[in-house]
Tab-separated table of C-alpha atoms in Angstrom:
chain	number	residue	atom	x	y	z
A	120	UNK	CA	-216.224	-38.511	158.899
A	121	UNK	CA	-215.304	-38.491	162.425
A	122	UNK	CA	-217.340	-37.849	165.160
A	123	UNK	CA	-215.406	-35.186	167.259
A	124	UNK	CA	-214.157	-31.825	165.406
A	125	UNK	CA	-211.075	-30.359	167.278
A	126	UNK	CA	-212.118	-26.960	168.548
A	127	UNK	CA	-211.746	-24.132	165.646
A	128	UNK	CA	-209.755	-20.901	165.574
A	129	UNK	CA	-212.099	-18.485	164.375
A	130	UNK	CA	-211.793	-14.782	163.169
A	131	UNK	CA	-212.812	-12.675	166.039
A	132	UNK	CA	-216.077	-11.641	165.556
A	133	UNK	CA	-216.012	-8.337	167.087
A	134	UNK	CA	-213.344	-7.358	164.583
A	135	UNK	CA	-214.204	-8.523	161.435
A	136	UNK	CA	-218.227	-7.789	161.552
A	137	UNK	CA	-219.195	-10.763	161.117
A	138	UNK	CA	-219.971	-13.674	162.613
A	139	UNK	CA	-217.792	-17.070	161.909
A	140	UNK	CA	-218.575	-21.036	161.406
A	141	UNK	CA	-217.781	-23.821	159.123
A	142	UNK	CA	-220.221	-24.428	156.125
A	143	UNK	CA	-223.359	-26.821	156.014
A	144	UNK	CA	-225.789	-28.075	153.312
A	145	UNK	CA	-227.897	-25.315	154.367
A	146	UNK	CA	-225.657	-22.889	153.315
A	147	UNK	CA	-225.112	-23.928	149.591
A	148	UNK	CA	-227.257	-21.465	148.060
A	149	UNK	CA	-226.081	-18.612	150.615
A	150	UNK	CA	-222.812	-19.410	149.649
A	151	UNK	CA	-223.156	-19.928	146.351
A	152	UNK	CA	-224.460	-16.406	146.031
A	153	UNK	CA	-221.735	-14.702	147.669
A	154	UNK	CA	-219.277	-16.363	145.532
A	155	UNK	CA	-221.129	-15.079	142.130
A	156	UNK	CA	-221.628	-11.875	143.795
A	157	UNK	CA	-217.606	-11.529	144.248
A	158	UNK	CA	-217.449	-12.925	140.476
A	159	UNK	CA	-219.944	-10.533	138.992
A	160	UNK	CA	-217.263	-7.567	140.131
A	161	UNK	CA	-213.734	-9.228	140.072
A	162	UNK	CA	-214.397	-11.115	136.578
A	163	UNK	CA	-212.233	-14.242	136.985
A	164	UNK	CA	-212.006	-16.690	134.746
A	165	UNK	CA	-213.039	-19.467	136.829
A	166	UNK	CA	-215.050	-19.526	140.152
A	167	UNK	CA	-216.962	-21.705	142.294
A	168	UNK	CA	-220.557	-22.981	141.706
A	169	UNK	CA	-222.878	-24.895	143.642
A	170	UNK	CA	-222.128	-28.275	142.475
A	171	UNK	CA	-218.639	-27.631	143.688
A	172	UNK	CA	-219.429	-26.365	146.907
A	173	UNK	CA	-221.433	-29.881	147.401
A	174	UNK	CA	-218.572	-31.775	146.507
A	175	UNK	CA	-216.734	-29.114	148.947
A	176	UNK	CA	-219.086	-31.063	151.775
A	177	UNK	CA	-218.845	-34.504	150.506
A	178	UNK	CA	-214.778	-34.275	150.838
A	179	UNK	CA	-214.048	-37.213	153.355
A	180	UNK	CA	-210.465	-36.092	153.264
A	181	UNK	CA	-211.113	-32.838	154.015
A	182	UNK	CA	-214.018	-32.146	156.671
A	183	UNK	CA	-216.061	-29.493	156.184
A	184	UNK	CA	-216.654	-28.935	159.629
A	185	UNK	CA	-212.573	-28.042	159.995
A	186	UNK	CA	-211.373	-27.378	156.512
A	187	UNK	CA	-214.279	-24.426	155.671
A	188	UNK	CA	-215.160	-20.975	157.176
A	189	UNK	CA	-217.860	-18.726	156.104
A	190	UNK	CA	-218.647	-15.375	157.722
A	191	UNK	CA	-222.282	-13.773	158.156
A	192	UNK	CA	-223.972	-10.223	158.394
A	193	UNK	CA	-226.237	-9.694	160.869
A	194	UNK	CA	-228.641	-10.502	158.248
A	195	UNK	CA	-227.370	-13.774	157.838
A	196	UNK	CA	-225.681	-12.923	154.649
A	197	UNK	CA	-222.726	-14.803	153.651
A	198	UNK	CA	-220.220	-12.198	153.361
A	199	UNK	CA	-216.811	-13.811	153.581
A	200	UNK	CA	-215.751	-17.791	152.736
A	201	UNK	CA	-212.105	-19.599	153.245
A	202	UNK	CA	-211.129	-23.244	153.013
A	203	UNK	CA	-207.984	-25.579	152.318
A	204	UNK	CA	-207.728	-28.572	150.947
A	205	UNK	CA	-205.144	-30.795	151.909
A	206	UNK	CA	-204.093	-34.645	150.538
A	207	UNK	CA	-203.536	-36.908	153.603
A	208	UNK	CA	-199.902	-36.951	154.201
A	209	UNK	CA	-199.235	-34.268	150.917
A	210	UNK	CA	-196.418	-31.928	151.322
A	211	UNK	CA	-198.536	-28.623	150.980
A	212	UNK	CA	-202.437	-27.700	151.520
A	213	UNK	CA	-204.094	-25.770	149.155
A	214	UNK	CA	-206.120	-22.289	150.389
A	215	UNK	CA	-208.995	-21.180	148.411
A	216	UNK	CA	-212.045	-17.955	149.451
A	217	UNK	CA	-213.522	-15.052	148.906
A	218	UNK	CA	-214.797	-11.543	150.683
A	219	UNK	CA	-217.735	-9.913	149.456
A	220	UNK	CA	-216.706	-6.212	147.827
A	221	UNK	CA	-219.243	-4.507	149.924
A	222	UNK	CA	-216.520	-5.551	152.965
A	223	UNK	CA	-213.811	-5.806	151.565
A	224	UNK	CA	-210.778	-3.327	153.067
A	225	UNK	CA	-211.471	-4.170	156.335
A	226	UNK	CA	-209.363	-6.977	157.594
A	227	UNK	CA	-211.715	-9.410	156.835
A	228	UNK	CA	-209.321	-11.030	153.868
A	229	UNK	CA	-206.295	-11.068	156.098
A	230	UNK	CA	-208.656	-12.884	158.831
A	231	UNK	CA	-209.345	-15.354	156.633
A	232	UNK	CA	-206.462	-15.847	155.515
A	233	UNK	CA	-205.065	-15.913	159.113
A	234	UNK	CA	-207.772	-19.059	159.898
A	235	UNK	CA	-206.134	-20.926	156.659
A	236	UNK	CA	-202.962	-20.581	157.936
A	237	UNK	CA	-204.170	-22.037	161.301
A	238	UNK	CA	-205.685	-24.871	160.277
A	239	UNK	CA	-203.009	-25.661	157.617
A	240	UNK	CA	-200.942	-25.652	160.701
A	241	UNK	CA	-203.132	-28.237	162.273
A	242	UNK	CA	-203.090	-30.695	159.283
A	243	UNK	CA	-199.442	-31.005	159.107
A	244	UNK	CA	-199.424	-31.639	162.576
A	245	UNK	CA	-202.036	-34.062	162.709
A	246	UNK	CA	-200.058	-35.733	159.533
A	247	UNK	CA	-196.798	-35.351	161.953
A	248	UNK	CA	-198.427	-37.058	164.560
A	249	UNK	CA	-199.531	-40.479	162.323
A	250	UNK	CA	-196.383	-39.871	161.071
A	251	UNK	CA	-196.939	-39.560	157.425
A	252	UNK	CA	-194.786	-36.360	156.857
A	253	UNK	CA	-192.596	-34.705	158.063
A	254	UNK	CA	-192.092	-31.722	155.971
A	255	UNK	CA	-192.608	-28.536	157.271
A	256	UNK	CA	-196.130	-27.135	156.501
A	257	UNK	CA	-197.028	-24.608	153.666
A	258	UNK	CA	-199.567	-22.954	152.408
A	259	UNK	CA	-200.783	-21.993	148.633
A	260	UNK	CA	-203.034	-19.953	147.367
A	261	UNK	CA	-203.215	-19.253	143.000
A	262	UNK	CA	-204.415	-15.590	142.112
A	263	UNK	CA	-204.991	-14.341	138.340
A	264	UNK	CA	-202.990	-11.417	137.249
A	265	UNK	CA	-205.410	-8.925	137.200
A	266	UNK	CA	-206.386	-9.196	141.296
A	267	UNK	CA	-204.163	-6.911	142.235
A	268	UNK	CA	-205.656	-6.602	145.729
A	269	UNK	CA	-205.172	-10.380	146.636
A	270	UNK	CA	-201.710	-10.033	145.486
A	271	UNK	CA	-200.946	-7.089	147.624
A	272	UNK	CA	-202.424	-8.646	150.365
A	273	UNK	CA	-200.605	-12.249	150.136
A	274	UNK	CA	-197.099	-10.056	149.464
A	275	UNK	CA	-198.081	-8.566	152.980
A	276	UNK	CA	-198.237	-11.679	154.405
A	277	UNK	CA	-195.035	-13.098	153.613
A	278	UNK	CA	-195.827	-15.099	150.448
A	279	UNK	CA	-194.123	-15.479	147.246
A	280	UNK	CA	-194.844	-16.517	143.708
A	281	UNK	CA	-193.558	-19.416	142.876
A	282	UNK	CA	-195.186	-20.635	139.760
A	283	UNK	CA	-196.617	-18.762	136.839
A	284	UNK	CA	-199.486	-20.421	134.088
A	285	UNK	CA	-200.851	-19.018	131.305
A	286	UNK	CA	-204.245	-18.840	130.406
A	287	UNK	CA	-204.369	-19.779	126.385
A	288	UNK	CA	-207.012	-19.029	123.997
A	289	UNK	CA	-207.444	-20.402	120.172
A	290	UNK	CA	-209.673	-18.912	118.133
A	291	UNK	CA	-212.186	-21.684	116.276
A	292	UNK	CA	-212.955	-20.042	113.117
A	293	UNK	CA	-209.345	-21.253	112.269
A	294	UNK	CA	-210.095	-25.432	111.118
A	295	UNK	CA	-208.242	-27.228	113.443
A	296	UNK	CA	-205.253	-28.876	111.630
A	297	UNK	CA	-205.024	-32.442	110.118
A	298	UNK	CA	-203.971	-35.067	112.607
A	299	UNK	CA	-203.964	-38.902	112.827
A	300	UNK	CA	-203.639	-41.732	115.204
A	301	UNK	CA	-200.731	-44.190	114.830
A	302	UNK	CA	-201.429	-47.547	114.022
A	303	UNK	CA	-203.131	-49.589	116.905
A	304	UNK	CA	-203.661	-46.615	118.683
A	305	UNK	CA	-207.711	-45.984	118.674
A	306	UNK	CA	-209.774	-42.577	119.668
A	307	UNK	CA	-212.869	-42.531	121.965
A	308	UNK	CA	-215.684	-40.090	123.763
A	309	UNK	CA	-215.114	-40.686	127.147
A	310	UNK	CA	-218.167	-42.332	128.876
A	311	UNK	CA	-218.631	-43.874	132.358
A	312	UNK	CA	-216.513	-47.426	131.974
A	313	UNK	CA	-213.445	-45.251	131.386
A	314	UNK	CA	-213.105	-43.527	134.182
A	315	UNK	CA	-211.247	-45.806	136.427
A	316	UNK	CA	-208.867	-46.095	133.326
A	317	UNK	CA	-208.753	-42.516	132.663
A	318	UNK	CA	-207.443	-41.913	136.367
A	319	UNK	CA	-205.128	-44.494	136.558
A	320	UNK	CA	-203.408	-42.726	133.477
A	321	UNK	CA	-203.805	-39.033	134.339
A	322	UNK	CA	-201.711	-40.245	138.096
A	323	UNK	CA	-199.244	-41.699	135.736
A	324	UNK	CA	-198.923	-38.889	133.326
A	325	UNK	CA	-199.009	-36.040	135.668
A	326	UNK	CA	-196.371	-37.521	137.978
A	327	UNK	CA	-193.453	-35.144	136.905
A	328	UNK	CA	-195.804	-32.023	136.366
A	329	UNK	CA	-195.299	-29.498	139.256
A	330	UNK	CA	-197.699	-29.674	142.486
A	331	UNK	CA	-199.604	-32.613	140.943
A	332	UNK	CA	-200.715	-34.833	143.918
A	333	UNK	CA	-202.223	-38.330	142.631
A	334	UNK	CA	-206.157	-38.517	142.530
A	335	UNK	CA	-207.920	-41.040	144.204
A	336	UNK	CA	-211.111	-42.149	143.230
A	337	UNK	CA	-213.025	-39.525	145.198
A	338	UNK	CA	-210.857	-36.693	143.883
A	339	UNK	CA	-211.616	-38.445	140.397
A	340	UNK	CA	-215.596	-38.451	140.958
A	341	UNK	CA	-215.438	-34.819	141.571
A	342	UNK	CA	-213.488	-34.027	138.595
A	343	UNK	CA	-215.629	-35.597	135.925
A	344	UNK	CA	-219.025	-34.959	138.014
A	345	UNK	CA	-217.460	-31.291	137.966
A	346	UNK	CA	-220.885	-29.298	137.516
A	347	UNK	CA	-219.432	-27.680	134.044
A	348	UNK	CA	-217.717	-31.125	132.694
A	349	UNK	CA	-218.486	-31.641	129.432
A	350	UNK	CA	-217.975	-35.383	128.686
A	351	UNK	CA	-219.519	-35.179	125.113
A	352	UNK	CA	-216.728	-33.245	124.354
A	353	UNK	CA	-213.991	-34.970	125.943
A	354	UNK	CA	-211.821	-38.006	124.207
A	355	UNK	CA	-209.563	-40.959	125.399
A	356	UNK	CA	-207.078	-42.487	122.857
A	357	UNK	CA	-206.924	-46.579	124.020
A	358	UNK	CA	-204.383	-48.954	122.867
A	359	UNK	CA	-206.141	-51.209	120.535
A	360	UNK	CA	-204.304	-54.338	121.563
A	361	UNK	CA	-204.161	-54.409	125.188
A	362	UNK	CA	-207.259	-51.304	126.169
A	363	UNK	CA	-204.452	-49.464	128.010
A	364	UNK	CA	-205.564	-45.635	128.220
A	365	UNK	CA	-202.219	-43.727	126.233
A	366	UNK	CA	-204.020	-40.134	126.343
A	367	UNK	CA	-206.938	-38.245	127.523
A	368	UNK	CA	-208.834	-34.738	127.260
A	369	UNK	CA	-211.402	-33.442	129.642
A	370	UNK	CA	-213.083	-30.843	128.450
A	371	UNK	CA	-215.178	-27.929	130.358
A	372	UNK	CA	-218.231	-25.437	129.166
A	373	UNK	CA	-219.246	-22.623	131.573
A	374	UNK	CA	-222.145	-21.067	130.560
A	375	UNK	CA	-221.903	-17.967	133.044
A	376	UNK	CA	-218.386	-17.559	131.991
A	377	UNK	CA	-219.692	-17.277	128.263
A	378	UNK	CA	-222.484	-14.628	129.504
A	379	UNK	CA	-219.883	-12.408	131.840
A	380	UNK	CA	-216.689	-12.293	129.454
A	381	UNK	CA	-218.537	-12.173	125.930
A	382	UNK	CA	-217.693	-15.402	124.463
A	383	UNK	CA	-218.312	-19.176	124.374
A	384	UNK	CA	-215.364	-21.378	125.097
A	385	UNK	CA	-214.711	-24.840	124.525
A	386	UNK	CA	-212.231	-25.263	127.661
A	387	UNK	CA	-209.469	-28.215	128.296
A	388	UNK	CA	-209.425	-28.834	131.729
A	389	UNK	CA	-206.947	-31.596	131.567
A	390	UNK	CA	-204.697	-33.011	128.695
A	391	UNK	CA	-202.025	-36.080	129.385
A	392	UNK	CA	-200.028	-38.461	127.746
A	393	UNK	CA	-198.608	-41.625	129.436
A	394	UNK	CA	-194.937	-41.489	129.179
A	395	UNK	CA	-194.771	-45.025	127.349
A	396	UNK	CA	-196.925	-43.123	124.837
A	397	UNK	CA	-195.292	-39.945	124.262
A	398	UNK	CA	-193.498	-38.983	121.084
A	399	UNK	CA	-196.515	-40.608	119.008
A	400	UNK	CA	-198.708	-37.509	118.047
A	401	UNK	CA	-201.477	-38.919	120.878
A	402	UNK	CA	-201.260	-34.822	122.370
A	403	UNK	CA	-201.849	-33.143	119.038
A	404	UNK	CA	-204.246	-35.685	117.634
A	405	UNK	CA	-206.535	-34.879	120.921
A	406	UNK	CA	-206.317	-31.406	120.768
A	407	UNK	CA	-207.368	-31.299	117.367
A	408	UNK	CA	-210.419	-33.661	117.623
A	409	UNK	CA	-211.271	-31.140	120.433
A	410	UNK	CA	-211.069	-28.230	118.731
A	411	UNK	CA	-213.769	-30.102	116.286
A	412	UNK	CA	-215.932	-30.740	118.689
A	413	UNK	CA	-216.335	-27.404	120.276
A	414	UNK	CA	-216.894	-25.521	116.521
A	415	UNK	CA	-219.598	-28.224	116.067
A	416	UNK	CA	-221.103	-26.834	119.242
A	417	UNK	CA	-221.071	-23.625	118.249
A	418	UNK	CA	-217.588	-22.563	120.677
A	419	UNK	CA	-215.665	-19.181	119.618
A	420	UNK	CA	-212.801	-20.413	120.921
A	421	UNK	CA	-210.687	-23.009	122.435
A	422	UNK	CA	-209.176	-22.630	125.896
A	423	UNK	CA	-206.857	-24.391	128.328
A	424	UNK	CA	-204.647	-23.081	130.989
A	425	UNK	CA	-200.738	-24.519	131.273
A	426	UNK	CA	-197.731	-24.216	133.586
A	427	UNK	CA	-195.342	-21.880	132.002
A	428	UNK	CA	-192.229	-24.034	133.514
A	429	UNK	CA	-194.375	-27.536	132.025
A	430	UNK	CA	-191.450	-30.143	131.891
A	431	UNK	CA	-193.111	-31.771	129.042
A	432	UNK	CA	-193.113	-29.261	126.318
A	433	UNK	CA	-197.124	-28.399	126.485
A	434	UNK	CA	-196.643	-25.079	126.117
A	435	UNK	CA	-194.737	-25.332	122.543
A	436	UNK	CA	-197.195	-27.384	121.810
A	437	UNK	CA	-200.348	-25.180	122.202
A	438	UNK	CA	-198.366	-22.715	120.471
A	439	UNK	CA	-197.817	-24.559	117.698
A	440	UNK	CA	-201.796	-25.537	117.563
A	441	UNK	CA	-202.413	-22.000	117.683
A	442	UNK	CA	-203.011	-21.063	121.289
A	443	UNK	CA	-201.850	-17.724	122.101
A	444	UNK	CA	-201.588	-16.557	125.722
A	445	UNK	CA	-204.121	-13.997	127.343
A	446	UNK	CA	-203.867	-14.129	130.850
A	447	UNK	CA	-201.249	-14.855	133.488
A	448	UNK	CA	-202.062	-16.386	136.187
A	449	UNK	CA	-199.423	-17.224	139.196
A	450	UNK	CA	-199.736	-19.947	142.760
A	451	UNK	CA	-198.356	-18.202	145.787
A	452	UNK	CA	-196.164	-19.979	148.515
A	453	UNK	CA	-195.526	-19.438	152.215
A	454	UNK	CA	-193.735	-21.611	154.370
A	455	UNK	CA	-195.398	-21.485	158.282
């Protein structure tokens, strides 16, 4: 990381309540808490844990000591977190946070919220100034349906949806349907020495899906080290002649999430195809084999969350596996 951090713009204390600063290892369980607090009342489907938030402070791409904000009581009680994320030279940065209910309604969102715009500011001109872009900067920030407040407030602010996904649930008591692998086409649990392979082909298959940004191999470490990954449950689909990775699925188990919404999930965090290998079956025959392996663990149902504008015809084809939709969820936009 580099040695000097540009001075901060900071919520004003004396406004807000609280008391302002970038995150440190220190505060992992502090924060941690506050996050699960916020969960334990707004009930979304996904939120932070404490694994994340480490990976949060390993992020060489994006400090910790400029790209995160948390906000403390008097007590020292985390009350209020922000941060972006932003790809080196990437066209948009990515705003992500939380206020504890106890204080929410009083500005403190809209500070926050204020800060991410700042420092998403400062990105795009620190990109400007290497010159690797030279798009004008923009902020987004992806709500669920049912958090009305956030919406309200990110209407306020001058933002506007411009994507929608759908949260997708299959129930398992249904046997998943019959499915087989072409010819020379061979199916595998992922483990360790694929994935370097698995990355390579998730950058190729997800480069004409909307806001996908190519994964490095930090970004990649974080996904499959992801505190809920489940790699038991996860396959890879290798050509048998040359070892070239055609397909993948990742799969995810949240055990809070079970305990808060009332069921135990079997969730697909990522599904792709190369596009040399699509139009062989490689999709279907990998969401089948993972809807076996969550019944054997005892899953109610399978889960996976898609794009509703997906250019390659995912969602017809959860719907024709028997996913039906449940939630909406939708990513926000504002240009700055």
């Amino acid at each position: 990381m580099p040695s000097e951090v540009p001075p901060l713009i900071q919520p004003d204390a004396s406004q807000t309540g609280l008391q302002w600063r970038p995150a440190t290892t220190a505060d992992l369980d502090n924060w941690a808490e506050l996050i699960a607090r916020t969960a334990a009342v707004e009930h979304p489907v996904w939120f932070e844990k404490r694994g994340d938030l480490v990976h949060v402070l390993e992020s060489t791409k994006n400090d910790p000591r400029t790209n995160t904000l948390l906000g403390f009581d008097a007590d020292g009680v985390a009350r209020a977190y922000g941060r972006i994320t932003k790809n080196p030279g990437g066209d948009k940065a990515l705003g992500i946070g939380c206020v504890d209910p106890d204080w929410q309604r009083r500005g403190i969102g809209s500070a926050v919220l204020a800060w991410q715009e700042a420092q998403t500011r400062i990105r795009f001109q620190s990109d400007a100034a290497e010159g690797a872009i030279t798009a004008p900067p923009r902020l987004r920030i992806r709500t669920e349906e049912q958090h009305r407040h956030q919406a309200q407030l990110l209407k306020a602010k001058g933002y506007g949806i411009v994507r929608w996904f759908n949260e997708m649930h299959r129930p398992l008591s249904v046997p998943a349907p019959d499915t087989s692998l072409q010819p020379g086409l061979e199916l595998r649990t992922l483990d360790a020495s694929l994935h370097e392979p698995v990355r390579l082909a998730h950058n190729d298959a997800f480069r004409d899906h909307w806001g996908s940004e190519p994964r490095d191999e930090e970004s990649w470490r974080f996904t499959v080290e992801e505190p809920t990954a489940r790699p038991d449950w996860s396959a890879v689909v290798v050509d048998s002649a040359t070892g070239e990775v055609a397909g993948y699925q990742l799969a995810s188990y949240d055990a809070d999430a079970a305990a808060d919404r009332g069921f135990k999930e079997g969730y697909t965090e990522l599904l792709g195809v190369r596009r040399a290998f699509r139009g062989r079956g490689i999709a279907q025959a990998l969401l089948a084999d993972a809807l076996r392996r969550f019944a054997d663990a005892g899953m109610d149902i399978a889960s996976l969350d898609v794009d509703s504008a997906n250019p390659t015809g995912a969602l017809a084809l959860y719907l024709r596996m028997g996913y039906s939709p449940v939630n909406r969820s939708m990513t926000w936009e504002k240009r700055l």
